[in-house]
PDB file of C-alpha atoms in Angstrom:
ATOM      1  CA  MET A   1       4.954 -13.696  -1.418  1.00 84.00           C
ATOM      2  CA  ASP A   2       5.630 -12.573  -5.101  1.00 92.00           C
ATOM      3  CA  HIS A   3       2.081 -13.360  -6.102  1.00 95.00           C
ATOM      4  CA  LEU A   4       0.604 -11.260  -3.216  1.00 97.00           C
ATOM      5  CA  GLU A   5       3.088  -8.252  -4.004  1.00 97.00           C
ATOM      6  CA  SER A   6       2.124  -8.444  -7.677  1.00 96.00           C
ATOM      7  CA  LEU A   7      -1.566  -8.308  -6.602  1.00 96.00           C
ATOM      8  CA  CYS A   8      -1.205  -5.429  -4.161  1.00 97.00           C
ATOM      9  CA  ALA A   9       0.826  -3.605  -6.806  1.00 96.00           C
ATOM     10  CA  ARG A  10      -1.727  -3.877  -9.257  1.00 96.00           C
ATOM     11  CA  ALA A  11      -4.255  -2.345  -6.654  1.00 97.00           C
ATOM     12  CA  TRP A  12      -1.918   0.580  -6.464  1.00 97.00           C
ATOM     13  CA  PRO A  13      -1.960   2.217  -9.945  1.00 97.00           C
ATOM     14  CA  VAL A  14       1.128   4.424 -10.778  1.00 98.00           C
ATOM     15  CA  LEU A  15       1.773   7.206 -13.254  1.00 98.00           C
ATOM     16  CA  ALA A  16       4.645   5.198 -14.747  1.00 98.00           C
ATOM     17  CA  GLN A  17       5.583   1.633 -14.824  1.00 98.00           C
ATOM     18  CA  VAL A  18       8.363  -0.214 -16.848  1.00 98.00           C
ATOM     19  CA  PRO A  19       9.145  -3.812 -16.258  1.00 98.00           C
ATOM     20  CA  LEU A  20      12.821  -4.927 -15.813  1.00 98.00           C
ATOM     21  CA  GLY A  21      12.547  -8.680 -16.511  1.00 98.00           C
ATOM     22  CA  ASP A  22      10.398  -9.690 -13.564  1.00 98.00           C
ATOM     23  CA  TRP A  23      10.968  -6.536 -11.532  1.00 98.00           C
ATOM     24  CA  SER A  24       8.650  -3.447 -11.988  1.00 98.00           C
ATOM     25  CA  MET A  25      10.003   0.088 -12.089  1.00 98.00           C
ATOM     26  CA  ARG A  26       7.116   2.490 -10.746  1.00 98.00           C
ATOM     27  CA  ALA A  27       6.851   6.397 -10.508  1.00 98.00           C
ATOM     28  CA  ALA A  28       4.153   8.508  -9.203  1.00 98.00           C
ATOM     29  CA  ALA A  29       5.561  12.034  -8.673  1.00 97.00           C
ATOM     30  CA  GLY A  30       6.726  10.877  -5.057  1.00 96.00           C
ATOM     31  CA  PHE A  31       3.318   9.960  -3.714  1.00 97.00           C
ATOM     32  CA  THR A  32       3.988   6.954  -1.563  1.00 96.00           C
ATOM     33  CA  GLY A  33       7.092   4.531  -1.522  1.00 96.00           C
ATOM     34  CA  ARG A  34       5.275   1.819  -3.086  1.00 96.00           C
ATOM     35  CA  ALA A  35       4.127   3.887  -6.026  1.00 98.00           C
ATOM     36  CA  ASN A  36       7.750   5.316  -6.419  1.00 98.00           C
ATOM     37  CA  SER A  37       9.999   2.160  -5.965  1.00 98.00           C
ATOM     38  CA  THR A  38      11.093  -0.793  -8.070  1.00 98.00           C
ATOM     39  CA  LEU A  39       9.272  -4.110  -6.913  1.00 98.00           C
ATOM     40  CA  THR A  40      12.168  -6.500  -6.887  1.00 98.00           C
ATOM     41  CA  CYS A  41      10.276  -9.885  -7.008  1.00 97.00           C
ATOM     42  CA  GLY A  42      11.362 -12.423  -9.400  1.00 96.00           C
ATOM     43  CA  ASP A  43      14.136 -12.386 -11.903  1.00 97.00           C
ATOM     44  CA  PRO A  44      15.531  -8.955 -13.455  1.00 98.00           C
ATOM     45  CA  GLY A  45      16.893 -10.765 -16.374  1.00 97.00           C
ATOM     46  CA  MET A  46      20.526  -9.343 -15.759  1.00 98.00           C
ATOM     47  CA  PRO A  47      22.920  -9.276 -12.853  1.00 98.00           C
ATOM     48  CA  VAL A  48      21.322  -7.412  -9.768  1.00 98.00           C
ATOM     49  CA  PRO A  49      24.019  -4.522  -9.955  1.00 98.00           C
ATOM     50  CA  ASP A  50      23.202  -3.719 -13.577  1.00 98.00           C
ATOM     51  CA  ALA A  51      19.581  -3.932 -12.839  1.00 98.00           C
ATOM     52  CA  LEU A  52      20.050  -1.379  -9.947  1.00 98.00           C
ATOM     53  CA  ALA A  53      21.617   0.831 -12.474  1.00 98.00           C
ATOM     54  CA  VAL A  54      18.971   0.729 -14.428  1.00 98.00           C
ATOM     55  CA  VAL A  55      16.688   1.521 -11.439  1.00 98.00           C
ATOM     56  CA  LYS A  56      18.715   4.417 -11.001  1.00 98.00           C
ATOM     57  CA  GLY A  57      18.333   5.655 -14.413  1.00 98.00           C
ATOM     58  CA  PHE A  58      14.621   5.303 -14.403  1.00 98.00           C
ATOM     59  CA  ALA A  59      14.285   7.097 -10.923  1.00 98.00           C
ATOM     60  CA  SER A  60      16.274  10.095 -12.689  1.00 98.00           C
ATOM     61  CA  GLU A  61      14.209  10.237 -15.668  1.00 98.00           C
ATOM     62  CA  HIS A  62      11.138  10.537 -13.587  1.00 98.00           C
ATOM     63  CA  GLY A  63      12.233  12.846 -10.970  1.00 98.00           C
ATOM     64  CA  ILE A  64      12.125  10.270  -7.820  1.00 98.00           C
ATOM     65  CA  LYS A  65      14.810   9.141  -5.731  1.00 96.00           C
ATOM     66  CA  PRO A  66      15.977   5.738  -6.602  1.00 98.00           C
ATOM     67  CA  ALA A  67      14.445   3.067  -4.314  1.00 98.00           C
ATOM     68  CA  ALA A  68      13.968  -0.721  -4.241  1.00 98.00           C
ATOM     69  CA  HIS A  69      10.853  -2.449  -2.744  1.00 98.00           C
ATOM     70  CA  VAL A  70      12.753  -5.525  -1.260  1.00 98.00           C
ATOM     71  CA  VAL A  71      10.762  -8.359   0.590  1.00 97.00           C
ATOM     72  CA  ASN A  72      12.518  -9.363   3.792  1.00 97.00           C
ATOM     73  CA  GLY A  73      14.685 -12.383   3.227  1.00 95.00           C
ATOM     74  CA  SER A  74      13.952 -12.554  -0.507  1.00 95.00           C
ATOM     75  CA  ALA A  75      16.393 -13.975  -2.937  1.00 93.00           C
ATOM     76  CA  HIS A  76      17.798 -10.658  -4.175  1.00 95.00           C
ATOM     77  CA  GLU A  77      18.160  -9.177  -0.865  1.00 97.00           C
ATOM     78  CA  GLN A  78      21.839  -9.828  -0.195  1.00 97.00           C
ATOM     79  CA  ALA A  79      22.779  -8.966  -3.638  1.00 97.00           C
ATOM     80  CA  ILE A  80      21.023  -5.607  -3.374  1.00 98.00           C
ATOM     81  CA  ALA A  81      23.175  -4.987   0.113  1.00 97.00           C
ATOM     82  CA  ASP A  82      26.407  -6.106  -1.685  1.00 97.00           C
ATOM     83  CA  ALA A  83      25.740  -3.623  -4.410  1.00 97.00           C
ATOM     84  CA  GLY A  84      25.996  -0.908  -1.913  1.00 97.00           C
ATOM     85  CA  TRP A  85      22.342  -0.028  -1.522  1.00 98.00           C
ATOM     86  CA  HIS A  86      21.044   0.236   2.241  1.00 97.00           C
ATOM     87  CA  VAL A  87      17.629   0.244   3.965  1.00 96.00           C
ATOM     88  CA  ASP A  88      16.165   3.703   3.735  1.00 95.00           C
ATOM     89  CA  LEU A  89      15.999   4.521   7.458  1.00 92.00           C
ATOM     90  CA  ASP A  90      14.556   7.902   6.569  1.00 89.00           C
ATOM     91  CA  HIS A  91      11.545   6.923   4.883  1.00 87.00           C
ATOM     92  CA  PRO A  92       8.402   8.466   6.398  1.00 83.00           C
ATOM     93  CA  GLY A  93       6.555   5.177   6.826  1.00 80.00           C
ATOM     94  CA  GLY A  94       9.459   3.668   8.895  1.00 79.00           C
ATOM     95  CA  ALA A  95      12.219   1.307   7.860  1.00 87.00           C
ATOM     96  CA  GLU A  96       9.915  -1.845   7.809  1.00 95.00           C
ATOM     97  CA  SER A  97       6.212  -2.595   6.744  1.00 96.00           C
ATOM     98  CA  LEU A  98       4.144  -5.483   7.594  1.00 97.00           C
ATOM     99  CA  VAL A  99       1.910  -7.157   5.034  1.00 98.00           C
ATOM    100  CA  MET A 100      -1.105  -8.507   6.923  1.00 98.00           C
ATOM    101  CA  THR A 101      -3.864 -10.875   5.372  1.00 98.00           C
ATOM    102  CA  GLY A 102      -7.168 -12.260   6.570  1.00 97.00           C
ATOM    103  CA  PRO A 103     -10.350 -13.759   5.386  1.00 97.00           C
ATOM    104  CA  LEU A 104     -13.053 -11.344   4.926  1.00 96.00           C
ATOM    105  CA  GLU A 105     -15.910 -13.366   6.144  1.00 94.00           C
ATOM    106  CA  LYS A 106     -14.617 -13.046   9.674  1.00 92.00           C
ATOM    107  CA  PHE A 107     -15.262  -9.461   9.824  1.00 93.00           C
ATOM    108  CA  ALA A 108     -17.733  -8.333   7.004  1.00 90.00           C
ATOM    109  CA  GLU A 109     -20.561  -6.579   8.388  1.00 89.00           C
ATOM    110  CA  GLY A 110     -23.042  -5.043   5.841  1.00 81.00           C
ATOM    111  CA  GLU A 111     -21.629  -3.190   2.702  1.00 80.00           C
ATOM    112  CA  ALA A 112     -19.818   0.016   2.100  1.00 77.00           C
ATOM    113  CA  GLY A 113     -20.993   2.293  -0.850  1.00 72.00           C
ATOM    114  CA  SER A 114     -18.450   3.819  -3.070  1.00 69.00           C
ATOM    115  CA  HIS A 115     -18.681   7.729  -2.304  1.00 67.00           C
ATOM    116  CA  ASP A 116     -16.118   9.771  -4.191  1.00 72.00           C
ATOM    117  CA  LEU A 117     -16.702  12.731  -1.720  1.00 81.00           C
ATOM    118  CA  PRO A 118     -14.421  15.681  -1.333  1.00 88.00           C
ATOM    119  CA  GLY A 119     -14.312  14.942   2.337  1.00 93.00           C
ATOM    120  CA  TRP A 120     -13.023  11.512   1.422  1.00 95.00           C
ATOM    121  CA  TRP A 121     -10.195  13.203  -0.460  1.00 95.00           C
ATOM    122  CA  GLU A 122      -9.398  15.567   2.148  1.00 95.00           C
ATOM    123  CA  LEU A 123      -9.108  13.118   4.869  1.00 95.00           C
ATOM    124  CA  THR A 124      -7.093  10.409   2.979  1.00 95.00           C
ATOM    125  CA  ALA A 125      -4.865  12.728   0.794  1.00 94.00           C
ATOM    126  CA  GLY A 126      -4.857  16.308   2.418  1.00 92.00           C
ATOM    127  CA  SER A 127      -6.470  19.625   1.542  1.00 88.00           C
ATOM    128  CA  GLU A 128      -4.723  19.914  -1.880  1.00 91.00           C
ATOM    129  CA  VAL A 129      -4.964  16.744  -3.967  1.00 94.00           C
ATOM    130  CA  SER A 130      -2.236  16.379  -6.592  1.00 96.00           C
ATOM    131  CA  ALA A 131      -2.619  14.780  -9.979  1.00 96.00           C
ATOM    132  CA  ALA A 132      -0.485  11.788  -8.982  1.00 97.00           C
ATOM    133  CA  GLN A 133      -2.721  11.272  -5.852  1.00 97.00           C
ATOM    134  CA  ARG A 134      -5.736  11.504  -7.869  1.00 95.00           C
ATOM    135  CA  HIS A 135      -4.337   8.816 -10.033  1.00 97.00           C
ATOM    136  CA  VAL A 136      -3.174   6.415  -7.558  1.00 97.00           C
ATOM    137  CA  LEU A 137      -6.199   6.624  -5.394  1.00 96.00           C
ATOM    138  CA  GLY A 138      -8.875   6.881  -7.742  1.00 94.00           C
ATOM    139  CA  SER A 139      -7.724   4.828 -10.747  1.00 91.00           C
ATOM    140  CA  GLY A 140      -8.328   0.859 -10.848  1.00 85.00           C
ATOM    141  CA  GLU A 141     -10.943  -1.269 -12.300  1.00 83.00           C
ATOM    142  CA  ASN A 142     -12.808  -2.007  -8.853  1.00 94.00           C
ATOM    143  CA  VAL A 143     -12.244   0.538  -6.358  1.00 96.00           C
ATOM    144  CA  CYS A 144     -14.544   1.652  -3.400  1.00 95.00           C
ATOM    145  CA  PHE A 145     -14.188   5.066  -1.612  1.00 95.00           C
ATOM    146  CA  ALA A 146     -15.662   4.114   1.591  1.00 95.00           C
ATOM    147  CA  SER A 147     -16.436   6.581   4.461  1.00 95.00           C
ATOM    148  CA  ILE A 148     -18.522   7.583   7.555  1.00 94.00           C
ATOM    149  CA  SER A 149     -20.018  10.931   7.907  1.00 93.00           C
ATOM    150  CA  GLU A 150     -21.284  12.784  10.600  1.00 93.00           C
ATOM    151  CA  ASN A 151     -23.394  16.220  10.029  1.00 92.00           C
ATOM    152  CA  GLY A 152     -22.113  16.443   6.724  1.00 90.00           C
ATOM    153  CA  THR A 153     -18.504  15.731   7.559  1.00 93.00           C
ATOM    154  CA  VAL A 154     -16.477  12.692   6.634  1.00 95.00           C
ATOM    155  CA  VAL A 155     -14.864  11.506   9.762  1.00 96.00           C
ATOM    156  CA  ALA A 156     -13.712   8.044   8.686  1.00 96.00           C
ATOM    157  CA  ALA A 157     -12.423   7.001   5.208  1.00 96.00           C
ATOM    158  CA  VAL A 158     -10.700   4.078   3.585  1.00 97.00           C
ATOM    159  CA  ARG A 159      -9.842   2.835  -0.036  1.00 97.00           C
ATOM    160  CA  GLY A 160     -10.317  -0.558  -0.970  1.00 97.00           C
ATOM    161  CA  ALA A 161      -9.506  -2.228  -4.446  1.00 97.00           C
ATOM    162  CA  VAL A 162     -10.447  -5.918  -5.406  1.00 98.00           C
ATOM    163  CA  VAL A 163      -7.862  -7.547  -7.795  1.00 97.00           C
ATOM    164  CA  GLU A 164      -8.635 -11.176  -8.510  1.00 97.00           C
ATOM    165  CA  ASP A 165      -9.736 -12.416  -5.293  1.00 97.00           C
ATOM    166  CA  LEU A 166      -7.788 -10.151  -3.013  1.00 98.00           C
ATOM    167  CA  LEU A 167      -9.344  -7.011  -1.505  1.00 98.00           C
ATOM    168  CA  HIS A 168      -6.328  -4.410  -1.014  1.00 98.00           C
ATOM    169  CA  VAL A 169      -7.124  -2.026   1.983  1.00 98.00           C
ATOM    170  CA  ALA A 170      -5.354   1.480   2.276  1.00 97.00           C
ATOM    171  CA  ARG A 171      -5.463   4.927   3.467  1.00 97.00           C
ATOM    172  CA  LEU A 172      -7.545   3.976   6.486  1.00 97.00           C
ATOM    173  CA  ALA A 173      -8.133   7.440   8.423  1.00 96.00           C
ATOM    174  CA  VAL A 174     -10.236   8.631  11.272  1.00 97.00           C
ATOM    175  CA  ARG A 175     -10.318  12.135  12.243  1.00 96.00           C
ATOM    176  CA  PRO A 176      -8.651  12.646  15.669  1.00 95.00           C
ATOM    177  CA  SER A 177     -11.886  13.944  17.404  1.00 95.00           C
ATOM    178  CA  HIS A 178     -13.609  10.658  16.383  1.00 96.00           C
ATOM    179  CA  ARG A 179     -11.072   8.100  17.348  1.00 94.00           C
ATOM    180  CA  ARG A 180     -11.520   5.339  20.115  1.00 92.00           C
ATOM    181  CA  LYS A 181     -15.339   5.096  18.883  1.00 94.00           C
ATOM    182  CA  GLY A 182     -15.274   1.865  16.961  1.00 95.00           C
ATOM    183  CA  LEU A 183     -15.464   3.613  13.424  1.00 96.00           C
ATOM    184  CA  ALA A 184     -12.295   2.100  12.045  1.00 96.00           C
ATOM    185  CA  ARG A 185     -13.676  -1.388  12.779  1.00 96.00           C
ATOM    186  CA  GLN A 186     -17.213  -0.393  11.467  1.00 96.00           C
ATOM    187  CA  LEU A 187     -15.642   0.817   8.173  1.00 95.00           C
ATOM    188  CA  MET A 188     -13.502  -2.151   7.794  1.00 96.00           C
ATOM    189  CA  GLY A 189     -16.490  -4.439   8.275  1.00 96.00           C
ATOM    190  CA  GLU A 190     -18.439  -2.392   5.653  1.00 96.00           C
ATOM    191  CA  LEU A 191     -15.548  -2.538   3.265  1.00 96.00           C
ATOM    192  CA  ALA A 192     -15.078  -6.231   3.860  1.00 96.00           C
ATOM    193  CA  GLY A 193     -18.912  -6.887   2.903  1.00 96.00           C
ATOM    194  CA  TRP A 194     -18.294  -4.721  -0.299  1.00 96.00           C
ATOM    195  CA  GLY A 195     -15.239  -6.907  -1.271  1.00 96.00           C
ATOM    196  CA  LEU A 196     -17.120 -10.055  -0.816  1.00 96.00           C
ATOM    197  CA  ARG A 197     -19.861  -8.820  -3.105  1.00 95.00           C
ATOM    198  CA  GLN A 198     -16.993  -8.195  -5.634  1.00 96.00           C
ATOM    199  CA  GLY A 199     -15.647 -11.660  -5.433  1.00 97.00           C
ATOM    200  CA  ALA A 200     -13.051 -11.202  -2.895  1.00 97.00           C
ATOM    201  CA  THR A 201     -12.105 -13.653  -0.302  1.00 98.00           C
ATOM    202  CA  THR A 202      -9.031 -12.198   1.347  1.00 98.00           C
ATOM    203  CA  CYS A 203      -7.779  -8.918   2.366  1.00 98.00           C
ATOM    204  CA  ALA A 204      -4.276  -7.502   2.519  1.00 98.00           C
ATOM    205  CA  LEU A 205      -3.067  -4.454   4.369  1.00 97.00           C
ATOM    206  CA  GLN A 206       0.383  -2.708   4.294  1.00 97.00           C
ATOM    207  CA  VAL A 207       1.173  -1.122   7.564  1.00 96.00           C
ATOM    208  CA  ALA A 208       4.344   0.497   9.173  1.00 95.00           C
ATOM    209  CA  GLU A 209       5.736  -1.522  12.012  1.00 94.00           C
ATOM    210  CA  HIS A 210       5.384   1.342  14.354  1.00 93.00           C
ATOM    211  CA  ASN A 211       1.714   1.868  13.613  1.00 94.00           C
ATOM    212  CA  GLU A 212       0.693  -0.300  16.683  1.00 95.00           C
ATOM    213  CA  PRO A 213      -2.929   0.749  16.800  1.00 94.00           C
ATOM    214  CA  ALA A 214      -3.614  -0.412  13.238  1.00 95.00           C
ATOM    215  CA  ILE A 215      -1.668  -3.538  13.834  1.00 97.00           C
ATOM    216  CA  ARG A 216      -3.865  -4.128  16.847  1.00 96.00           C
ATOM    217  CA  LEU A 217      -6.927  -3.408  14.874  1.00 96.00           C
ATOM    218  CA  TYR A 218      -6.123  -5.706  12.052  1.00 97.00           C
ATOM    219  CA  SER A 219      -5.039  -8.467  14.415  1.00 97.00           C
ATOM    220  CA  GLU A 220      -8.403  -8.373  16.115  1.00 96.00           C
ATOM    221  CA  LEU A 221     -10.166  -8.582  13.031  1.00 96.00           C
ATOM    222  CA  GLY A 222      -8.542 -11.834  12.137  1.00 96.00           C
ATOM    223  CA  CYS A 223      -5.524 -10.593  10.063  1.00 97.00           C
ATOM    224  CA  THR A 224      -2.066 -12.299  10.493  1.00 97.00           C
ATOM    225  CA  GLU A 225       1.354 -11.091   9.240  1.00 98.00           C
ATOM    226  CA  HIS A 226       2.244 -12.723   5.738  1.00 98.00           C
ATOM    227  CA  HIS A 227       5.563 -11.234   5.262  1.00 97.00           C
ATOM    228  CA  ARG A 228       7.678  -7.848   5.643  1.00 97.00           C
ATOM    229  CA  TYR A 229       9.243  -5.474   3.290  1.00 97.00           C
ATOM    230  CA  ARG A 230      11.790  -2.671   3.241  1.00 97.00           C
ATOM    231  CA  TYR A 231      12.827   0.143   0.930  1.00 98.00           C
ATOM    232  CA  TRP A 232      16.593  -0.092  -0.057  1.00 98.00           C
ATOM    233  CA  VAL A 233      18.277   2.928  -1.512  1.00 98.00           C
ATOM    234  CA  PRO A 234      21.818   3.536  -3.020  1.00 97.00           C
ATOM    235  CA  ALA A 235      24.715   4.842  -0.773  1.00 90.00           C
ATOM    236  CA  VAL A 236      25.183   8.447  -1.307  1.00 78.00           C
ATOM    237  CA  SER A 237      28.280   9.011  -3.575  1.00 53.00           C
TER     238      SER A 237
END
């Protein structure tokens, strides 16, 4: 699990990243929980309560709320709870997220092109794209901005990033007017084809537990749950 989480983190570049032993403190002006939390895989090199105090200081320095990205059932989960932190039930993405993985060859069809179009950004990030969004979504050594357009309008979009042999998939979006037409499946197939050409063999997706349509789609493509994670935050003093 630690290695997979590390690859996913490398596919999601942040504005600021500082190691804390094996842990990784991350900040990106509040854009996404993954980019604004401390990944708690491995040994922080100090007692967990002391490490969490450092996490709080890092968060304060970067103007974000302190949060820990914790794999369910991991070695430090109980120690984080004993330190007075609790699961962030108010997180916009839900209290729990699934990490799903699957072989690309099962659903690869064709190959997506990388189109850094204004419509891609509007659909995946909103009408006003911040510098943090531009950095997190647009940075990386091997990134694909895949999309499907109709009459000059981007109607479906997704981001793919290859790290080692992993294709990290994120920000899959289809306009409400074009849903239930197979566009998400088509886009995933094209992105998988691109990933194979880049040397990837497996995909990974992080999806909120309440996003049943997405989980159903990924399951139909041959992806299965690898593990789950939650965001933990300190108790309000």
